[in-house]
CSV table of C-alpha atoms in Angstrom, one decimal:
chain,number,residue,atom,x,y,z
S,634,ALA,CA,34.5,75.1,3.7
S,635,VAL,CA,33.0,71.9,2.4
S,636,SER,CA,30.4,72.5,-0.3
S,637,TRP,CA,28.2,70.4,-2.6
S,638,ASP,CA,28.0,71.4,-6.3
S,639,LYS,CA,26.3,68.5,-8.1
S,640,PRO,CA,25.4,64.9,-7.7
S,641,ILE,CA,28.3,62.5,-7.3
S,642,LEU,CA,26.5,59.1,-7.4
S,643,ALA,CA,23.8,59.8,-9.9
S,644,ASN,CA,25.4,57.8,-12.7
S,645,ASP,CA,26.1,54.9,-10.3
S,646,LEU,CA,22.5,54.8,-9.2
S,647,ALA,CA,21.2,55.0,-12.8
S,648,PHE,CA,23.5,52.0,-13.7
S,649,LEU,CA,22.2,50.1,-10.7
S,650,LYS,CA,18.5,50.8,-11.5
S,651,LYS,CA,19.1,49.7,-15.1
S,652,TYR,CA,20.1,46.2,-14.0
S,653,ALA,CA,18.6,45.6,-10.6
S,654,LYS,CA,15.7,43.3,-10.4
S,655,GLY,CA,14.8,44.3,-6.9
S,656,LYS,CA,15.1,47.3,-4.6
S,657,THR,CA,18.2,49.4,-4.7
S,658,LYS,CA,20.6,50.6,-2.0
S,659,MET,CA,23.3,53.3,-2.3
S,660,THR,CA,26.1,53.7,0.3
S,661,VAL,CA,28.1,56.8,1.2
S,662,ILE,CA,30.9,57.2,3.8
S,663,GLY,CA,29.6,58.9,6.9
S,664,ALA,CA,30.6,62.5,7.9
S,665,CYS,CA,32.6,61.4,10.9
S,666,SER,CA,34.6,58.7,9.2
S,667,LEU,CA,35.3,61.1,6.3
S,668,ALA,CA,36.3,63.9,8.6
S,669,LEU,CA,39.1,61.7,10.0
S,670,ARG,CA,40.4,61.2,6.5
S,671,VAL,CA,40.9,64.8,5.3
S,672,VAL,CA,43.2,67.6,6.3
S,673,ASP,CA,41.3,70.5,8.0
S,674,GLU,CA,42.6,74.0,7.3
S,675,HIS,CA,39.3,75.7,7.7
S,676,TYR,CA,37.1,74.6,10.6
S,677,GLY,CA,39.6,74.1,13.4
S,678,SER,CA,37.8,71.2,15.1
S,679,LEU,CA,36.7,67.7,14.3
S,680,ASP,CA,33.1,68.3,15.2
S,681,LYS,CA,32.7,71.4,13.0
S,682,LEU,CA,34.4,69.6,10.1
S,683,SER,CA,32.1,66.7,10.5
S,684,PHE,CA,29.0,68.9,10.5
S,685,GLY,CA,30.2,70.7,7.4
S,686,ILE,CA,30.7,67.4,5.6
S,687,ALA,CA,27.3,66.2,7.0
S,688,ASP,CA,25.5,69.2,5.5
S,689,ALA,CA,27.1,68.6,2.1
S,690,LEU,CA,26.3,64.9,2.2
S,691,ASN,CA,22.7,65.7,3.0
S,692,LYS,CA,22.4,67.4,-0.4
S,693,GLU,CA,23.9,64.4,-2.1
S,694,LEU,CA,21.5,62.0,-0.3
S,695,HIS,CA,18.5,64.2,-1.3
S,696,ALA,CA,19.7,63.9,-4.9
S,697,LEU,CA,19.7,60.1,-4.5
S,698,GLU,CA,16.3,60.2,-3.0
S,699,GLN,CA,14.9,62.3,-5.9
S,700,ALA,CA,16.5,59.8,-8.3
S,701,GLY,CA,14.5,56.9,-6.7
S,702,VAL,CA,16.8,54.9,-4.5
S,703,ASP,CA,15.1,52.6,-2.1
S,704,LEU,CA,17.6,52.6,0.8
S,705,ILE,CA,20.4,54.9,1.7
S,706,GLN,CA,23.2,53.6,3.9
S,707,ILE,CA,25.9,55.6,5.7
S,708,ASP,CA,29.1,53.8,6.6
S,709,GLU,CA,30.5,55.0,10.0
S,710,PRO,CA,33.2,52.5,11.1
S,711,GLU,CA,35.1,55.2,13.0
S,712,VAL,CA,32.2,55.5,15.5
S,713,HIS,CA,33.5,52.1,16.7
S,714,PHE,CA,37.2,52.6,16.1
S,715,ARG,CA,37.4,56.2,17.4
S,716,TYR,CA,34.5,56.1,19.7
S,717,SER,CA,36.1,58.4,22.3
S,718,GLN,CA,36.8,61.1,19.7
S,719,LEU,CA,33.4,61.0,18.2
S,720,LYS,CA,30.9,60.1,20.9
S,721,ASP,CA,30.0,63.7,21.8
S,722,PHE,CA,28.9,64.8,18.3
S,723,ALA,CA,28.4,61.7,16.1
S,724,GLN,CA,24.7,61.6,16.7
S,725,GLU,CA,24.2,65.2,15.5
S,726,ALA,CA,26.5,64.5,12.5
S,727,ILE,CA,24.3,61.5,11.5
S,728,ASN,CA,21.1,63.5,12.0
S,729,ARG,CA,22.3,66.3,9.9
S,730,THR,CA,23.4,63.9,7.2
S,731,ILE,CA,19.9,62.4,6.8
S,732,HIS,CA,17.8,65.5,7.7
S,733,GLY,CA,14.6,65.7,5.8
S,734,LEU,CA,14.9,62.4,4.0
S,735,LYS,CA,11.8,60.3,3.4
S,736,THR,CA,13.7,57.3,2.0
S,737,PRO,CA,14.6,54.7,4.7
S,738,THR,CA,18.2,55.1,6.0
S,739,ALA,CA,20.7,52.8,7.6
S,740,VAL,CA,24.1,53.2,9.2
S,741,HIS,CA,26.8,50.5,9.1
S,742,VAL,CA,29.4,50.1,11.9
S,743,CYS,CA,31.9,47.3,11.7
S,744,PHE,CA,35.3,45.9,12.9
S,745,GLY,CA,36.9,46.5,9.5
S,746,TYR,CA,37.7,44.2,6.6
S,747,SER,CA,38.7,40.7,7.8
S,748,LYS,CA,41.8,40.7,5.6
S,749,ASN,CA,43.2,43.6,7.7
S,750,ILE,CA,42.1,42.5,11.1
S,751,ALA,CA,44.1,39.7,12.8
S,752,GLU,CA,41.4,38.9,15.3
S,753,LYS,CA,37.9,40.1,16.1
S,754,ARG,CA,36.6,39.9,19.6
S,755,THR,CA,33.5,41.1,21.4
S,756,ASN,CA,34.1,44.3,23.2
S,757,PRO,CA,32.1,46.9,25.2
S,758,ILE,CA,33.1,49.8,22.9
S,759,TYR,CA,31.1,48.1,20.1
S,760,GLU,CA,28.1,48.0,22.4
S,761,SER,CA,28.5,51.7,23.2
S,762,SER,CA,28.9,52.6,19.6
S,763,LEU,CA,25.6,50.8,18.8
S,764,GLU,CA,23.8,52.6,21.6
S,765,LEU,CA,25.1,55.9,20.2
S,766,LEU,CA,23.8,55.1,16.7
S,767,ALA,CA,20.5,53.9,18.2
S,768,SER,CA,20.1,57.4,19.7
S,769,SER,CA,20.2,59.0,16.3
S,770,ASP,CA,17.3,59.5,13.7
S,771,ILE,CA,18.6,56.6,11.6
S,772,ASP,CA,16.0,53.9,10.7
S,773,GLU,CA,18.2,50.8,10.6
S,774,ILE,CA,21.6,49.7,12.0
S,775,SER,CA,23.9,47.3,10.1
S,776,LEU,CA,26.3,45.5,12.4
S,777,GLU,CA,28.9,42.7,12.6
S,778,TYR,CA,27.7,39.7,14.5
S,779,GLU,CA,29.0,36.4,13.2
S,780,GLN,CA,32.8,36.7,13.1
S,781,PRO,CA,33.3,38.4,16.5
S,782,GLY,CA,31.0,35.8,18.0
S,783,TYR,CA,28.2,37.9,19.5
S,784,ASP,CA,25.0,36.6,20.8
S,785,SER,CA,21.6,38.1,21.0
S,786,GLU,CA,22.4,40.2,24.1
S,787,LEU,CA,24.2,42.6,21.8
S,788,LEU,CA,20.9,43.4,20.1
S,789,THR,CA,19.5,44.8,23.3
S,790,HIS,CA,21.7,47.9,22.7
S,791,LEU,CA,19.8,48.9,19.5
S,792,GLY,CA,16.6,50.3,21.0
S,793,ASP,CA,13.7,50.2,18.5
S,794,LYS,CA,15.9,50.3,15.4
S,795,ALA,CA,15.5,47.8,12.6
S,796,VAL,CA,18.6,45.5,12.6
S,797,ILE,CA,20.6,44.5,9.5
S,798,LEU,CA,22.3,41.5,11.1
S,799,GLY,CA,25.7,40.3,9.9
S,800,LEU,CA,25.5,36.5,9.7
S,801,LEU,CA,28.4,35.7,7.4
S,802,ASN,CA,32.0,35.4,8.7
S,803,LEU,CA,34.1,37.1,6.0
S,804,ASP,CA,37.5,35.9,7.1
S,805,THR,CA,39.3,34.8,4.0
S,806,ASP,CA,39.7,31.3,5.3
S,807,ALA,CA,36.1,30.9,6.7
S,808,GLU,CA,33.9,28.1,5.4
S,809,VAL,CA,30.5,28.7,3.8
S,810,GLU,CA,27.9,28.9,6.5
S,811,SER,CA,25.2,26.2,6.3
S,812,VAL,CA,21.6,27.3,5.8
S,813,GLU,CA,20.8,25.6,9.1
S,814,HIS,CA,23.4,27.6,11.0
S,815,ILE,CA,22.1,30.9,9.6
S,816,VAL,CA,18.5,30.0,10.4
S,817,SER,CA,19.5,29.1,14.0
S,818,ARG,CA,21.4,32.3,14.5
S,819,SER,CA,18.6,34.3,13.1
S,820,LYS,CA,16.1,32.6,15.4
S,821,GLU,CA,18.2,33.6,18.4
S,822,ALA,CA,18.1,37.2,17.2
S,823,LEU,CA,14.3,37.0,16.8
S,824,GLN,CA,14.1,36.5,20.6
S,825,VAL,CA,15.1,40.1,20.9
S,826,VAL,CA,14.2,41.8,17.5
S,827,ASP,CA,10.7,41.9,16.1
S,828,LYS,CA,10.4,39.8,12.9
S,829,THR,CA,9.4,43.0,11.0
S,830,LYS,CA,12.7,44.6,11.9
S,831,LEU,CA,15.2,41.9,11.2
S,832,ARG,CA,17.2,41.9,7.9
S,833,LEU,CA,19.8,39.2,7.1
S,834,ALA,CA,23.2,40.4,5.8
S,835,SER,CA,26.9,39.7,5.7
S,836,ASP,CA,29.1,41.0,8.5
S,837,CYS,CA,30.8,43.6,6.2
S,838,GLY,CA,32.2,43.8,2.7
S,839,MET,CA,32.9,40.6,0.8
S,840,TRP,CA,35.4,41.7,-1.8
S,841,PHE,CA,38.4,39.8,-0.4
S,842,LEU,CA,36.7,36.5,-0.7
S,843,PRO,CA,37.1,34.1,-3.7
S,844,ARG,CA,34.0,34.6,-5.9
S,845,GLU,CA,32.9,31.0,-5.5
S,846,ARG,CA,32.9,31.1,-1.7
S,847,ALA,CA,31.3,34.6,-1.6
S,848,PHE,CA,28.5,33.4,-3.9
S,849,GLY,CA,28.0,30.3,-1.7
S,850,LYS,CA,27.6,32.4,1.4
S,851,ILE,CA,25.2,34.8,-0.2
S,852,ALA,CA,23.2,32.0,-1.7
S,853,ASN,CA,22.8,30.2,1.7
S,854,LEU,CA,21.9,33.5,3.3
S,855,GLU,CA,19.0,33.9,0.8
S,856,LYS,CA,17.9,30.3,1.3
S,857,ALA,CA,17.8,30.9,5.1
S,858,ALA,CA,15.8,34.1,4.6
S,859,GLN,CA,13.2,32.2,2.5
S,860,ILE,CA,12.8,29.6,5.2
S,861,LEU,CA,12.4,32.2,7.9
S,862,ARG,CA,9.8,34.2,5.8
S,863,LYS,CA,7.7,31.1,5.5
S,864,GLU,CA,8.0,30.1,9.1
S,865,TYR,CA,7.3,33.6,10.5
S,866,ALA,CA,4.7,34.7,7.9
């Protein structure tokens, strides 16, 4: 059986809090995505294994909360990739993972790192996975938006959740988005999402990008955010 003995990320959070000038976020792999990456010789089913992992992760997240983290994010890409396998119990696994937390929580679901995906296209499974996440107790949903080419209709599948909107194409050959482009895409999203519930972000992880291009993208994202804050104050 999966168990939790002591904090795993305590030192990482302490390091982050030492140097961070703003709020802090810690990320853990979600129970369902982790369950698909281990060999089960105890539970006998994917749902029971996921729940066992979720209950252990819950203790880790409470330890992070007690240590003062500002946002806790769960990464659940397999809710998209393996939707048919997980759809019947992913909601409960997520709810068990975050049970009892007072710290804001988010869940990230993506298409995978651009370096490993030849092409990203809009698809109905992604919409279904977002609806599943929206039915959970999570506070915010982090999604890919820019590279697959979604429009604001996708955001109608998120219910009343806050939206962490991916506005940076992270293909290794993609150009740096202009501030004007990011502002325009954000305004489209604001036709669906309340201004108090929209956060700007990258589509997914940036570690395959050259540092200069990654910095340029993040810098323009921040400039766009500043413009929108002033306009929608």
